[in-house]
């Protein structure tokens, strides 16, 4: 099954003692998928079936909990969509990602890594055994190989090691309308890197930054240099990361940006990264009425 079901129900008398009637636990079996060694149902359900409707993070969770046989079948099914397969590998914890990649040939690893974001691809290659790194790099498309090699030249925990190389840059003389159009057409960039447009001059020197919210609120005919922050926060490639910022070289040329997901990976302990519902807050602030001041309310009030 694609999810863990707790089929154990408390006896009906327990519901009475607890002061509540037992409720039936309804399940729509159309949402479940038979897996593992069931050849006849595999032919019926086709090569992709319901797995394709799960988010990459959910599929990664399944792989984290699956045994070797189960994980192979899940990956074999997900392989029907190469882009989804790459997204799933990006969501895996490093140990699981390395374990599953090592079971593939160098060419097969390169096929997955070629579709990953360059920063995640560099991390994945760094986690491979030393003897397998160069063959995988050689099998990558030239463009992805150049990006990955650039990132591998930096300390993984520095700004250079965490930055995303794909960033939306425009000339300061461009208009707000042109910037919004470019952002809408930049479908290959990760969404976290599309929160801002970066103004560059000659030789890609960073001149300013303007957020998409500011663009949406600005006059479409205005020039970017008139609405942008001309002195944005920035970091050198060897800087320890504390904020989401543009990364520039010694000459002020923009190299890339660090996105919030990379920052969170650095500051959140690995054993805390569980995709579970957040607990209820210990306190909440009640919305004040006219003339009142906000005050805390105890839990459950």
mmCIF file of C-alpha atoms in Angstrom:
data_model
loop_
_atom_site.group_PDB
_atom_site.id
_atom_site.type_symbol
_atom_site.label_atom_id
_atom_site.label_comp_id
_atom_site.label_asym_id
_atom_site.label_seq_id
_atom_site.Cartn_x
_atom_site.Cartn_y
_atom_site.Cartn_z
ATOM 1 C CA UNK A 1 0.000 0.000 0.000
ATOM 2 C CA UNK A 2 1.085 3.581 -0.505
ATOM 3 C CA UNK A 3 0.216 4.583 3.020
ATOM 4 C CA UNK A 4 0.367 3.025 6.439
ATOM 5 C CA UNK A 5 -3.075 2.117 7.696
ATOM 6 C CA UNK A 6 -3.827 1.577 11.339
ATOM 7 C CA UNK A 7 -6.615 -0.978 11.057
ATOM 8 C CA UNK A 8 -6.766 -1.532 14.793
ATOM 9 C CA UNK A 9 -9.961 -0.036 16.172
ATOM 10 C CA UNK A 10 -10.830 0.305 19.830
ATOM 11 C CA UNK A 11 -13.718 -1.937 20.918
ATOM 12 C CA UNK A 12 -17.155 -0.353 20.757
ATOM 13 C CA UNK A 13 -17.454 -0.474 24.532
ATOM 14 C CA UNK A 14 -14.346 1.709 24.809
ATOM 15 C CA UNK A 15 -16.113 4.369 22.795
ATOM 16 C CA UNK A 16 -19.000 4.265 25.246
ATOM 17 C CA UNK A 17 -16.668 4.523 28.230
ATOM 18 C CA UNK A 18 -14.899 7.414 26.607
ATOM 19 C CA UNK A 19 -18.197 9.216 26.194
ATOM 20 C CA UNK A 20 -18.276 9.125 22.407
ATOM 21 C CA UNK A 21 -19.624 6.765 19.806
ATOM 22 C CA UNK A 22 -17.159 4.860 17.660
ATOM 23 C CA UNK A 23 -16.923 6.318 14.175
ATOM 24 C CA UNK A 24 -16.444 4.213 11.051
ATOM 25 C CA UNK A 25 -13.090 4.821 9.377
ATOM 26 C CA UNK A 26 -14.065 5.167 5.728
ATOM 27 C CA UNK A 27 -11.384 4.692 3.078
ATOM 28 C CA UNK A 28 -11.718 5.247 -0.648
ATOM 29 C CA UNK A 29 -9.867 2.250 -2.055
ATOM 30 C CA UNK A 30 -9.535 3.991 -5.406
ATOM 31 C CA UNK A 31 -6.820 6.038 -3.719
ATOM 32 C CA UNK A 32 -4.666 2.990 -3.006
ATOM 33 C CA UNK A 33 -2.232 1.240 -5.281
ATOM 34 C CA UNK A 34 -1.168 -2.414 -5.051
ATOM 35 C CA UNK A 35 2.588 -2.798 -5.124
ATOM 36 C CA UNK A 36 5.284 -5.434 -4.865
ATOM 37 C CA UNK A 37 5.171 -8.575 -6.908
ATOM 38 C CA UNK A 38 1.588 -8.390 -8.131
ATOM 39 C CA UNK A 39 2.243 -8.784 -11.851
ATOM 40 C CA UNK A 40 -1.364 -9.026 -13.012
ATOM 41 C CA UNK A 41 -2.452 -5.808 -11.289
ATOM 42 C CA UNK A 42 0.703 -4.097 -12.584
ATOM 43 C CA UNK A 43 -0.409 -4.786 -16.149
ATOM 44 C CA UNK A 44 -3.872 -3.408 -15.416
ATOM 45 C CA UNK A 45 -2.816 -0.243 -13.639
ATOM 46 C CA UNK A 46 -0.262 0.749 -16.313
ATOM 47 C CA UNK A 47 3.262 2.145 -15.968
ATOM 48 C CA UNK A 48 2.492 5.280 -13.953
ATOM 49 C CA UNK A 49 -0.946 5.043 -12.333
ATOM 50 C CA UNK A 50 -1.680 6.902 -9.093
ATOM 51 C CA UNK A 51 1.903 7.476 -8.005
ATOM 52 C CA UNK A 52 2.090 10.346 -10.457
ATOM 53 C CA UNK A 53 -0.515 12.252 -8.450
ATOM 54 C CA UNK A 54 1.634 12.310 -5.327
ATOM 55 C CA UNK A 55 3.933 15.225 -4.603
ATOM 56 C CA UNK A 56 7.696 14.600 -4.803
ATOM 57 C CA UNK A 57 8.015 15.086 -1.031
ATOM 58 C CA UNK A 58 5.346 12.429 -0.405
ATOM 59 C CA UNK A 59 7.066 9.997 -2.749
ATOM 60 C CA UNK A 60 10.351 10.683 -0.975
ATOM 61 C CA UNK A 61 8.670 9.837 2.332
ATOM 62 C CA UNK A 62 7.495 6.526 0.867
ATOM 63 C CA UNK A 63 11.008 5.716 -0.283
ATOM 64 C CA UNK A 64 12.457 6.610 3.114
ATOM 65 C CA UNK A 65 10.199 4.020 4.776
ATOM 66 C CA UNK A 66 10.273 1.357 2.043
ATOM 67 C CA UNK A 67 12.487 -1.700 1.982
ATOM 68 C CA UNK A 68 14.781 -2.382 -0.949
ATOM 69 C CA UNK A 69 12.223 -4.315 -3.002
ATOM 70 C CA UNK A 70 9.514 -1.732 -2.416
ATOM 71 C CA UNK A 71 11.770 1.215 -3.202
ATOM 72 C CA UNK A 72 12.860 -0.376 -6.478
ATOM 73 C CA UNK A 73 9.267 -0.845 -7.585
ATOM 74 C CA UNK A 74 8.296 2.702 -6.613
ATOM 75 C CA UNK A 75 11.281 4.142 -8.489
ATOM 76 C CA UNK A 76 10.592 1.932 -11.490
ATOM 77 C CA UNK A 77 7.077 3.352 -11.636
ATOM 78 C CA UNK A 78 8.177 6.970 -11.094
ATOM 79 C CA UNK A 79 10.811 6.544 -13.817
ATOM 80 C CA UNK A 80 8.001 6.981 -16.369
ATOM 81 C CA UNK A 81 8.238 10.732 -15.638
ATOM 82 C CA UNK A 82 11.949 11.736 -15.604
ATOM 83 C CA UNK A 83 11.224 15.235 -14.255
ATOM 84 C CA UNK A 84 9.237 13.834 -11.327
ATOM 85 C CA UNK A 85 11.956 11.270 -10.695
ATOM 86 C CA UNK A 86 14.554 14.045 -10.405
ATOM 87 C CA UNK A 87 12.277 16.035 -8.076
ATOM 88 C CA UNK A 88 11.868 12.978 -5.846
ATOM 89 C CA UNK A 89 15.638 12.507 -5.579
ATOM 90 C CA UNK A 90 15.980 16.182 -4.616
ATOM 91 C CA UNK A 91 13.567 15.594 -1.716
ATOM 92 C CA UNK A 92 15.363 12.519 -0.355
ATOM 93 C CA UNK A 93 17.627 12.709 2.666
ATOM 94 C CA UNK A 94 21.307 12.563 1.617
ATOM 95 C CA UNK A 95 21.885 9.026 2.932
ATOM 96 C CA UNK A 96 18.851 7.609 1.136
ATOM 97 C CA UNK A 97 19.626 9.551 -2.020
ATOM 98 C CA UNK A 98 23.195 8.228 -2.137
ATOM 99 C CA UNK A 99 22.104 4.663 -1.411
ATOM 100 C CA UNK A 100 19.569 4.646 -4.253
ATOM 101 C CA UNK A 101 21.894 6.366 -6.711
ATOM 102 C CA UNK A 102 24.800 4.012 -6.012
ATOM 103 C CA UNK A 103 22.700 1.080 -7.208
ATOM 104 C CA UNK A 104 22.534 2.630 -10.695
ATOM 105 C CA UNK A 105 25.104 2.833 -13.454
ATOM 106 C CA UNK A 106 27.087 6.034 -14.004
ATOM 107 C CA UNK A 107 24.970 6.858 -17.056
ATOM 108 C CA UNK A 108 21.717 6.293 -15.157
ATOM 109 C CA UNK A 109 22.911 8.506 -12.297
ATOM 110 C CA UNK A 110 23.808 11.241 -14.776
ATOM 111 C CA UNK A 111 20.344 11.029 -16.359
ATOM 112 C CA UNK A 112 18.740 11.786 -12.989
ATOM 113 C CA UNK A 113 21.256 14.438 -11.919
ATOM 114 C CA UNK A 114 20.993 16.212 -15.281
ATOM 115 C CA UNK A 115 17.394 17.139 -14.402
ATOM 116 C CA UNK A 116 18.109 18.191 -10.826
ATOM 117 C CA UNK A 117 18.827 21.752 -9.772
ATOM 118 C CA UNK A 118 22.533 22.435 -10.095
ATOM 119 C CA UNK A 119 23.055 22.958 -6.353
ATOM 120 C CA UNK A 120 21.291 19.691 -5.486
ATOM 121 C CA UNK A 121 23.156 17.918 -8.293
ATOM 122 C CA UNK A 122 26.511 19.096 -6.912
ATOM 123 C CA UNK A 123 25.600 17.818 -3.442
ATOM 124 C CA UNK A 124 24.497 14.465 -4.885
ATOM 125 C CA UNK A 125 27.770 13.999 -6.773
ATOM 126 C CA UNK A 126 29.843 15.018 -3.749
ATOM 127 C CA UNK A 127 28.090 12.303 -1.728
ATOM 128 C CA UNK A 128 28.988 9.588 -4.254
ATOM 129 C CA UNK A 129 32.127 7.467 -3.786
ATOM 130 C CA UNK A 130 35.212 9.248 -5.115
ATOM 131 C CA UNK A 131 35.783 6.750 -7.947
ATOM 132 C CA UNK A 132 32.295 7.368 -9.369
ATOM 133 C CA UNK A 133 32.224 11.162 -9.370
ATOM 134 C CA UNK A 134 34.250 11.834 -12.512
ATOM 135 C CA UNK A 135 32.449 9.235 -14.686
ATOM 136 C CA UNK A 136 29.106 10.728 -13.653
ATOM 137 C CA UNK A 137 30.351 14.252 -14.382
ATOM 138 C CA UNK A 138 31.598 13.142 -17.802
ATOM 139 C CA UNK A 139 28.151 11.732 -18.610
ATOM 140 C CA UNK A 140 26.333 14.999 -17.796
ATOM 141 C CA UNK A 141 25.248 17.435 -20.528
ATOM 142 C CA UNK A 142 27.837 20.186 -20.984
ATOM 143 C CA UNK A 143 25.677 22.956 -19.521
ATOM 144 C CA UNK A 144 24.772 21.067 -16.354
ATOM 145 C CA UNK A 145 28.352 19.834 -15.961
ATOM 146 C CA UNK A 146 29.678 23.409 -16.044
ATOM 147 C CA UNK A 147 27.199 24.531 -13.370
ATOM 148 C CA UNK A 148 27.919 21.546 -11.143
ATOM 149 C CA UNK A 149 31.696 21.963 -11.407
ATOM 150 C CA UNK A 150 31.333 25.646 -10.513
ATOM 151 C CA UNK A 151 29.405 24.806 -7.355
ATOM 152 C CA UNK A 152 31.712 21.936 -6.401
ATOM 153 C CA UNK A 153 34.572 24.430 -6.293
ATOM 154 C CA UNK A 154 33.072 26.060 -3.183
ATOM 155 C CA UNK A 155 32.722 24.861 0.388
ATOM 156 C CA UNK A 156 29.286 23.134 0.557
ATOM 157 C CA UNK A 157 28.285 25.189 3.619
ATOM 158 C CA UNK A 158 29.360 28.544 2.141
ATOM 159 C CA UNK A 159 27.293 30.945 0.070
ATOM 160 C CA UNK A 160 28.981 29.708 -3.101
ATOM 161 C CA UNK A 161 28.184 26.097 -2.287
ATOM 162 C CA UNK A 162 24.521 26.810 -1.563
ATOM 163 C CA UNK A 163 23.641 29.296 -4.285
ATOM 164 C CA UNK A 164 21.419 28.541 -7.269
ATOM 165 C CA UNK A 165 23.102 29.559 -10.517
ATOM 166 C CA UNK A 166 19.863 30.138 -12.415
ATOM 167 C CA UNK A 167 18.687 33.667 -11.614
ATOM 168 C CA UNK A 168 16.515 36.196 -13.444
ATOM 169 C CA UNK A 169 18.639 39.208 -14.379
ATOM 170 C CA UNK A 170 17.661 42.268 -16.414
ATOM 171 C CA UNK A 171 19.084 45.631 -17.388
ATOM 172 C CA UNK A 172 18.117 48.605 -15.245
ATOM 173 C CA UNK A 173 16.616 50.320 -18.283
ATOM 174 C CA UNK A 174 14.017 47.550 -18.672
ATOM 175 C CA UNK A 175 10.461 48.372 -17.674
ATOM 176 C CA UNK A 176 8.382 46.829 -14.921
ATOM 177 C CA UNK A 177 6.079 45.293 -17.537
ATOM 178 C CA UNK A 178 9.038 43.656 -19.286
ATOM 179 C CA UNK A 179 10.313 42.248 -15.993
ATOM 180 C CA UNK A 180 6.929 40.745 -15.117
ATOM 181 C CA UNK A 181 6.683 39.206 -18.570
ATOM 182 C CA UNK A 182 10.169 37.711 -18.219
ATOM 183 C CA UNK A 183 9.300 36.285 -14.792
ATOM 184 C CA UNK A 184 6.171 34.671 -16.202
ATOM 185 C CA UNK A 185 8.153 33.041 -18.999
ATOM 186 C CA UNK A 186 11.002 31.801 -16.765
ATOM 187 C CA UNK A 187 9.462 28.367 -16.258
ATOM 188 C CA UNK A 188 12.801 26.589 -15.932
ATOM 189 C CA UNK A 189 13.839 28.549 -12.834
ATOM 190 C CA UNK A 190 12.979 27.206 -9.403
ATOM 191 C CA UNK A 191 10.130 29.137 -7.819
ATOM 192 C CA UNK A 192 12.204 30.101 -4.757
ATOM 193 C CA UNK A 193 14.678 31.929 -7.006
ATOM 194 C CA UNK A 194 11.909 33.878 -8.739
ATOM 195 C CA UNK A 195 10.945 36.042 -5.795
ATOM 196 C CA UNK A 196 13.105 38.870 -7.116
ATOM 197 C CA UNK A 197 14.556 40.299 -10.321
ATOM 198 C CA UNK A 198 18.224 41.300 -10.219
ATOM 199 C CA UNK A 199 19.480 44.363 -12.099
ATOM 200 C CA UNK A 200 22.860 43.947 -13.764
ATOM 201 C CA UNK A 201 25.128 46.192 -15.784
ATOM 202 C CA UNK A 202 28.215 45.471 -17.832
ATOM 203 C CA UNK A 203 29.921 42.131 -17.127
ATOM 204 C CA UNK A 204 26.937 41.045 -15.014
ATOM 205 C CA UNK A 205 27.757 43.443 -12.161
ATOM 206 C CA UNK A 206 24.926 43.589 -9.643
ATOM 207 C CA UNK A 207 23.251 47.019 -9.592
ATOM 208 C CA UNK A 208 20.082 46.378 -7.623
ATOM 209 C CA UNK A 209 17.189 44.074 -6.834
ATOM 210 C CA UNK A 210 13.412 44.408 -6.945
ATOM 211 C CA UNK A 211 10.913 41.891 -5.576
ATOM 212 C CA UNK A 212 7.962 40.582 -7.564
ATOM 213 C CA UNK A 213 5.583 42.153 -5.051
ATOM 214 C CA UNK A 214 7.179 45.542 -5.680
ATOM 215 C CA UNK A 215 6.894 44.965 -9.426
ATOM 216 C CA UNK A 216 3.204 44.117 -9.160
ATOM 217 C CA UNK A 217 2.581 47.318 -7.217
ATOM 218 C CA UNK A 218 4.673 49.555 -9.485
ATOM 219 C CA UNK A 219 3.743 51.465 -12.630
ATOM 220 C CA UNK A 220 4.163 49.011 -15.554
ATOM 221 C CA UNK A 221 5.901 51.742 -17.568
ATOM 222 C CA UNK A 222 8.429 52.562 -14.819
ATOM 223 C CA UNK A 223 12.065 51.589 -15.309
ATOM 224 C CA UNK A 224 13.519 48.956 -13.008
ATOM 225 C CA UNK A 225 16.362 51.207 -11.893
ATOM 226 C CA UNK A 226 13.772 53.648 -10.529
ATOM 227 C CA UNK A 227 11.945 51.102 -8.350
ATOM 228 C CA UNK A 228 14.779 48.765 -7.329
ATOM 229 C CA UNK A 229 16.815 48.679 -4.133
ATOM 230 C CA UNK A 230 20.174 49.939 -5.403
ATOM 231 C CA UNK A 231 22.109 48.679 -2.380
ATOM 232 C CA UNK A 232 20.841 45.127 -1.781
ATOM 233 C CA UNK A 233 22.224 42.743 0.810
ATOM 234 C CA UNK A 234 24.850 40.558 -0.830
ATOM 235 C CA UNK A 235 27.464 37.990 0.108
ATOM 236 C CA UNK A 236 30.756 36.741 -1.247
ATOM 237 C CA UNK A 237 30.961 33.097 -2.357
ATOM 238 C CA UNK A 238 33.030 32.139 0.710
ATOM 239 C CA UNK A 239 30.703 33.860 3.193
ATOM 240 C CA UNK A 240 28.984 31.757 5.859
ATOM 241 C CA UNK A 241 25.268 31.838 5.134
ATOM 242 C CA UNK A 242 22.837 33.580 7.465
ATOM 243 C CA UNK A 243 20.345 35.162 5.032
ATOM 244 C CA UNK A 244 18.835 34.612 1.599
ATOM 245 C CA UNK A 245 21.014 36.895 -0.519
ATOM 246 C CA UNK A 246 22.622 37.454 -3.888
ATOM 247 C CA UNK A 247 26.127 36.005 -4.217
ATOM 248 C CA UNK A 248 28.704 38.175 -6.018
ATOM 249 C CA UNK A 249 32.403 37.756 -6.822
ATOM 250 C CA UNK A 250 35.216 40.140 -5.888
ATOM 251 C CA UNK A 251 34.383 42.345 -8.886
ATOM 252 C CA UNK A 252 30.727 42.688 -7.889
ATOM 253 C CA UNK A 253 29.478 40.362 -10.657
ATOM 254 C CA UNK A 254 26.433 38.329 -9.696
ATOM 255 C CA UNK A 255 27.121 34.596 -9.489
ATOM 256 C CA UNK A 256 23.770 33.349 -8.205
ATOM 257 C CA UNK A 257 21.323 33.491 -5.316
ATOM 258 C CA UNK A 258 20.795 31.443 -2.172
ATOM 259 C CA UNK A 259 17.196 30.293 -1.771
ATOM 260 C CA UNK A 260 15.284 29.743 1.430
ATOM 261 C CA UNK A 261 15.159 25.938 1.112
ATOM 262 C CA UNK A 262 18.960 25.778 1.094
ATOM 263 C CA UNK A 263 19.140 28.022 4.153
ATOM 264 C CA UNK A 264 16.627 25.844 6.023
ATOM 265 C CA UNK A 265 18.613 22.718 5.184
ATOM 266 C CA UNK A 266 21.620 24.347 6.837
ATOM 267 C CA UNK A 267 19.930 25.586 10.027
ATOM 268 C CA UNK A 268 17.383 22.824 10.772
ATOM 269 C CA UNK A 269 18.872 19.693 12.373
ATOM 270 C CA UNK A 270 18.454 16.628 10.175
ATOM 271 C CA UNK A 271 16.506 14.678 12.804
ATOM 272 C CA UNK A 272 13.963 17.524 13.011
ATOM 273 C CA UNK A 273 13.090 17.384 9.306
ATOM 274 C CA UNK A 274 9.876 15.417 9.614
ATOM 275 C CA UNK A 275 6.923 16.195 7.404
ATOM 276 C CA UNK A 276 4.334 16.108 10.160
ATOM 277 C CA UNK A 277 1.523 18.496 11.113
ATOM 278 C CA UNK A 278 2.723 21.374 13.237
ATOM 279 C CA UNK A 279 1.647 21.206 16.895
ATOM 280 C CA UNK A 280 -0.933 23.639 18.195
ATOM 281 C CA UNK A 281 0.705 26.779 19.595
ATOM 282 C CA UNK A 282 1.087 27.002 23.332
ATOM 283 C CA UNK A 283 -0.391 30.508 23.215
ATOM 284 C CA UNK A 284 -2.293 32.518 20.715
ATOM 285 C CA UNK A 285 -2.944 36.214 20.413
ATOM 286 C CA UNK A 286 -6.582 37.233 20.225
ATOM 287 C CA UNK A 287 -7.440 39.816 17.588
ATOM 288 C CA UNK A 288 -8.198 43.037 19.502
ATOM 289 C CA UNK A 289 -11.445 44.867 19.083
ATOM 290 C CA UNK A 290 -11.813 48.647 18.797
ATOM 291 C CA UNK A 291 -9.933 50.315 21.616
ATOM 292 C CA UNK A 292 -8.545 47.029 22.940
ATOM 293 C CA UNK A 293 -4.959 45.835 23.022
ATOM 294 C CA UNK A 294 -3.890 42.361 21.943
ATOM 295 C CA UNK A 295 -3.554 39.804 24.718
ATOM 296 C CA UNK A 296 -2.552 36.177 24.975
ATOM 297 C CA UNK A 297 -5.125 33.439 25.337
ATOM 298 C CA UNK A 298 -4.337 30.109 27.017
ATOM 299 C CA UNK A 299 -4.448 26.942 24.912
ATOM 300 C CA UNK A 300 -7.907 25.589 24.118
ATOM 301 C CA UNK A 301 -9.741 28.771 25.155
#
